[in-house]
Short mmCIF file of C-alpha atoms in Angstrom, two decimals:
data_model
loop_
_atom_site.label_atom_id
_atom_site.label_comp_id
_atom_site.label_asym_id
_atom_site.label_seq_id
_atom_site.Cartn_x
_atom_site.Cartn_y
_atom_site.Cartn_z
CA UNK A 187 0.25 0.18 -0.08
CA UNK A 188 0.88 3.42 -0.64
CA UNK A 189 1.80 5.54 2.58
CA UNK A 190 2.01 9.13 2.86
CA UNK A 191 3.95 11.63 5.10
CA UNK A 192 4.00 15.28 5.54
CA UNK A 193 6.38 17.28 7.39
CA UNK A 194 6.57 19.17 9.38
CA UNK A 195 3.45 18.38 11.31
CA UNK A 196 3.11 21.74 12.55
CA UNK A 197 4.42 25.03 11.10
CA UNK A 198 4.46 28.42 12.86
CA UNK A 199 4.73 31.42 10.62
CA UNK A 200 3.96 35.20 10.01
CA UNK A 201 1.94 36.99 7.39
CA UNK A 202 4.23 37.45 4.25
CA UNK A 203 6.45 34.53 4.90
CA UNK A 204 7.22 31.99 2.23
CA UNK A 205 6.62 28.42 3.66
CA UNK A 206 7.19 25.13 2.28
CA UNK A 207 5.48 21.67 3.37
CA UNK A 208 6.69 18.61 2.14
CA UNK A 209 4.87 15.74 1.11
CA UNK A 210 6.57 11.93 0.40
CA UNK A 211 4.97 8.79 -0.61
CA UNK A 212 6.81 5.43 0.03
CA UNK A 213 6.69 4.52 -3.30
CA UNK A 214 6.78 6.11 -6.74
CA UNK A 215 3.30 7.76 -7.65
CA UNK A 216 4.20 9.73 -10.39
CA UNK A 217 2.60 13.03 -10.37
CA UNK A 218 -0.69 11.57 -8.91
CA UNK A 219 -0.63 14.06 -5.98
CA UNK A 220 -3.19 16.88 -4.96
CA UNK A 221 -3.01 19.30 -2.10
CA UNK A 222 -6.24 20.37 0.04
CA UNK A 223 -6.71 23.11 2.28
CA UNK A 224 -8.69 22.68 5.47
CA UNK A 225 -10.05 25.37 7.90
CA UNK A 226 -11.50 24.16 11.64
CA UNK A 227 -15.23 23.04 11.42
CA UNK A 228 -14.96 23.20 7.28
CA UNK A 229 -14.45 20.43 4.36
CA UNK A 230 -11.37 20.37 2.67
CA UNK A 231 -10.95 22.32 -0.24
CA UNK A 232 -8.91 21.77 -3.47
CA UNK A 233 -5.52 23.77 -4.16
CA UNK A 234 -3.61 21.64 -6.35
CA UNK A 235 -3.81 18.55 -8.69
CA UNK A 236 -1.32 16.53 -10.82
CA UNK A 237 1.33 18.09 -8.22
CA UNK A 238 1.58 21.61 -10.09
CA UNK A 239 -1.91 22.25 -11.47
CA UNK A 240 -3.72 24.92 -9.49
CA UNK A 241 -7.44 24.43 -9.10
CA UNK A 242 -9.62 27.41 -10.43
CA UNK A 243 -9.79 30.08 -8.15
CA UNK A 244 -6.96 29.15 -6.11
CA UNK A 245 -4.59 32.29 -5.43
CA UNK A 246 -1.30 32.30 -7.48
CA UNK A 247 0.74 32.62 -4.26
CA UNK A 248 0.16 28.87 -4.04
CA UNK A 249 2.41 26.36 -6.05
CA UNK A 250 3.07 22.70 -5.74
CA UNK A 251 6.28 20.72 -7.19
CA UNK A 252 7.80 17.58 -7.38
CA UNK A 253 7.40 14.02 -8.90
CA UNK A 254 8.01 10.69 -7.49
CA UNK A 255 8.01 10.64 -4.11
CA UNK A 256 8.61 13.91 -2.96
CA UNK A 257 6.51 16.57 -3.18
CA UNK A 258 6.41 20.70 -1.97
CA UNK A 259 3.34 22.97 -1.65
CA UNK A 260 4.63 26.37 -1.26
CA UNK A 261 2.92 29.67 -0.27
CA UNK A 262 4.93 32.65 -1.23
CA UNK A 263 3.59 35.19 0.86
CA UNK A 264 1.39 34.09 3.39
CA UNK A 265 -1.70 35.65 3.98
CA UNK A 266 -4.19 35.63 7.19
CA UNK A 267 -6.66 33.61 5.54
CA UNK A 268 -4.23 30.95 4.81
CA UNK A 269 -3.42 29.94 8.31
CA UNK A 270 -5.04 26.10 8.09
CA UNK A 271 -4.38 22.56 8.15
CA UNK A 272 -3.08 21.19 4.36
CA UNK A 273 -3.39 17.77 3.31
CA UNK A 274 -1.50 15.87 0.78
CA UNK A 275 -3.24 13.24 -1.05
CA UNK A 276 -2.35 10.21 -3.50
CA UNK A 277 -4.84 9.06 -6.33
CA UNK A 278 -4.37 6.37 -9.04
CA UNK A 279 -6.43 3.64 -9.84
CA UNK A 280 -9.02 3.46 -7.26
CA UNK A 281 -6.68 3.87 -4.43
CA UNK A 282 -6.80 7.21 -2.78
CA UNK A 283 -4.48 7.73 0.34
CA UNK A 284 -4.15 11.38 2.33
CA UNK A 285 -1.46 12.40 4.40
CA UNK A 286 -1.69 13.04 7.91
CA UNK A 287 -1.91 16.94 7.35
CA UNK A 288 0.47 20.09 8.34
CA UNK A 289 -1.14 22.54 10.67
CA UNK A 290 -0.04 26.20 9.66
CA UNK A 291 -0.49 28.59 12.52
CA UNK A 292 0.40 32.07 13.17
CA UNK A 293 3.75 32.63 14.94
CA UNK B 100 -24.60 27.59 -6.74
CA UNK B 101 -22.62 23.66 -7.06
CA UNK B 102 -23.15 22.30 -3.71
CA UNK B 103 -23.49 18.89 -1.89
CA UNK B 104 -25.43 18.74 1.46
CA UNK B 105 -25.26 15.53 3.53
CA UNK B 106 -27.58 14.15 6.05
CA UNK B 107 -28.54 11.37 7.83
CA UNK B 108 -25.46 11.43 10.80
CA UNK B 109 -26.18 10.53 14.15
CA UNK B 110 -25.97 8.49 17.35
CA UNK B 111 -25.92 4.32 16.77
CA UNK B 112 -25.07 1.67 18.65
CA UNK B 113 -22.28 -0.48 18.11
CA UNK B 114 -23.86 -3.10 15.62
CA UNK B 115 -26.42 -0.72 14.20
CA UNK B 116 -26.87 0.85 10.92
CA UNK B 117 -27.11 3.99 9.38
CA UNK B 118 -27.84 5.64 6.04
CA UNK B 119 -26.21 8.77 5.03
CA UNK B 120 -27.61 10.63 2.11
CA UNK B 121 -26.17 13.26 0.18
CA UNK B 122 -28.21 15.94 -1.95
CA UNK B 123 -26.05 17.66 -5.07
CA UNK B 124 -27.26 20.82 -6.57
CA UNK B 125 -26.03 23.26 -9.09
CA UNK B 126 -24.46 20.97 -11.48
CA UNK B 127 -25.38 17.62 -13.55
CA UNK B 128 -25.22 15.16 -11.06
CA UNK B 129 -25.15 12.27 -13.63
CA UNK B 130 -21.85 13.08 -15.50
CA UNK B 131 -20.13 12.89 -12.09
CA UNK B 132 -18.17 10.10 -10.09
CA UNK B 133 -18.79 10.38 -6.55
CA UNK B 134 -17.15 9.64 -3.38
CA UNK B 135 -17.66 9.17 0.02
CA UNK B 136 -14.74 10.52 2.58
CA UNK B 137 -14.51 10.33 6.44
CA UNK B 138 -12.27 12.36 8.74
CA UNK B 139 -11.39 11.71 12.25
CA UNK B 140 -8.81 13.19 14.96
CA UNK B 141 -6.99 10.01 14.77
CA UNK B 142 -6.93 8.77 11.52
CA UNK B 143 -7.23 12.13 9.85
CA UNK B 144 -9.08 11.64 5.88
CA UNK B 145 -9.76 8.32 4.85
CA UNK B 146 -11.66 7.48 1.48
CA UNK B 147 -14.53 5.28 2.16
CA UNK B 148 -15.89 4.63 -1.37
CA UNK B 149 -16.30 5.31 -5.16
CA UNK B 150 -19.56 5.08 -7.37
CA UNK B 151 -19.16 5.99 -10.98
CA UNK B 152 -21.92 7.83 -13.09
CA UNK B 153 -24.04 5.14 -13.60
CA UNK B 154 -23.72 3.58 -10.51
CA UNK B 155 -22.12 0.42 -12.00
CA UNK B 156 -18.47 0.59 -10.82
CA UNK B 157 -18.15 0.94 -7.13
CA UNK B 158 -15.06 0.61 -4.74
CA UNK B 159 -14.50 0.54 -1.35
CA UNK B 160 -11.97 0.88 1.43
CA UNK B 161 -10.61 -2.46 2.54
CA UNK B 162 -11.89 -1.05 6.46
CA UNK B 163 -15.85 -0.96 5.19
CA UNK B 164 -15.88 -3.54 2.58
CA UNK B 165 -18.73 -5.66 3.25
CA UNK B 166 -20.16 -3.65 5.81
CA UNK B 167 -21.00 -0.27 3.58
CA UNK B 168 -22.83 0.16 0.28
CA UNK B 169 -22.60 3.34 -1.80
CA UNK B 170 -25.44 3.97 -4.30
CA UNK B 171 -26.77 6.73 -6.08
CA UNK B 172 -30.17 7.85 -7.64
CA UNK B 173 -29.12 10.03 -10.60
CA UNK B 174 -32.86 10.78 -11.11
CA UNK B 175 -33.28 12.61 -7.94
CA UNK B 176 -29.28 14.16 -7.58
CA UNK B 177 -28.70 11.71 -4.70
CA UNK B 178 -25.57 9.85 -3.17
CA UNK B 179 -26.19 7.35 -0.27
CA UNK B 180 -23.96 5.41 2.14
CA UNK B 181 -25.65 2.74 3.70
CA UNK B 182 -23.65 1.47 6.65
CA UNK B 183 -23.99 -1.86 8.49
CA UNK B 184 -22.31 -3.52 11.69
CA UNK B 185 -21.14 -0.12 12.78
CA UNK B 186 -18.41 0.03 15.69
CA UNK B 187 -16.69 2.45 17.10
CA UNK B 188 -14.00 2.73 14.62
CA UNK B 189 -16.51 3.98 12.14
CA UNK B 190 -16.95 7.43 14.45
CA UNK B 191 -16.11 10.45 11.83
CA UNK B 192 -17.53 13.25 9.88
CA UNK B 193 -18.35 11.70 6.52
CA UNK B 194 -18.15 13.72 3.76
CA UNK B 195 -19.62 13.27 0.10
CA UNK B 196 -17.56 14.58 -2.53
CA UNK B 197 -17.49 15.29 -6.17
CA UNK B 198 -14.60 13.91 -8.43
CA UNK B 199 -13.13 16.30 -10.80
CA UNK B 200 -14.24 15.47 -14.10
CA UNK B 201 -10.97 14.97 -15.64
CA UNK B 202 -9.10 12.95 -13.15
CA UNK B 203 -10.18 10.06 -10.61
CA UNK B 204 -9.71 10.82 -7.01
CA UNK B 205 -9.42 14.21 -6.98
CA UNK B 206 -12.10 15.76 -5.04
CA UNK B 207 -12.84 19.24 -6.33
CA UNK B 208 -16.34 19.91 -4.32
CA UNK B 209 -17.03 18.79 -0.79
CA UNK B 210 -20.35 18.86 1.19
CA UNK B 211 -20.12 20.04 4.83
CA UNK B 212 -20.02 16.84 6.52
CA UNK B 213 -22.24 14.67 8.49
CA UNK B 214 -21.12 13.30 12.05
CA UNK B 215 -21.50 9.79 12.96
CA UNK B 216 -20.87 8.46 16.35
CA UNK B 217 -20.96 4.94 17.30
CA UNK B 218 -21.28 4.54 20.91
CA UNK B 219 -23.52 2.75 23.60
#
């Protein structure tokens, strides 16, 4: 089975900071990776699919990169609305696995 | 407005059953594959089940296989999850989610979630 890990589990940052979250798979998953943002008490929101493609309406300060086993989500300049938990997710052939999440909070 | 609205959650005793519903609006429901995803503080987000557009193609996570049944009614724009033999491990917030229309397994629209609590 494909297992996903994320680091760090918690990240403290300030408005305006550039932050990077890493997601790793225990075997190659090509570019079959999505990123979601979840705020407390709300459903996840799709940000990125195919490792680097922004979903419609997602601000350009979000970007994704990587392939194979290592992926990153970068927020170029943190905005107050960005403090949330971020999840990566692998998708392929009816196997869909989420990472454990990275909580981004205010320093 | 594109939206999904779940209902049917609640408190159920171990071994009991529950049926979740998801009402879709604002898009052509019959054209989209659909999923159920659940979330717990301990295990995080876990994909539960998938159903194709016609309802013929169906997949389950191993953790629910044989106990849960996914179905859909395209005439009423509704998705369902019948949950039987419930255990404490099934306690979670259950979301229905729409599959993005050009990739399998990317969830572009989510409902607000419905909470299932399995406890005596």
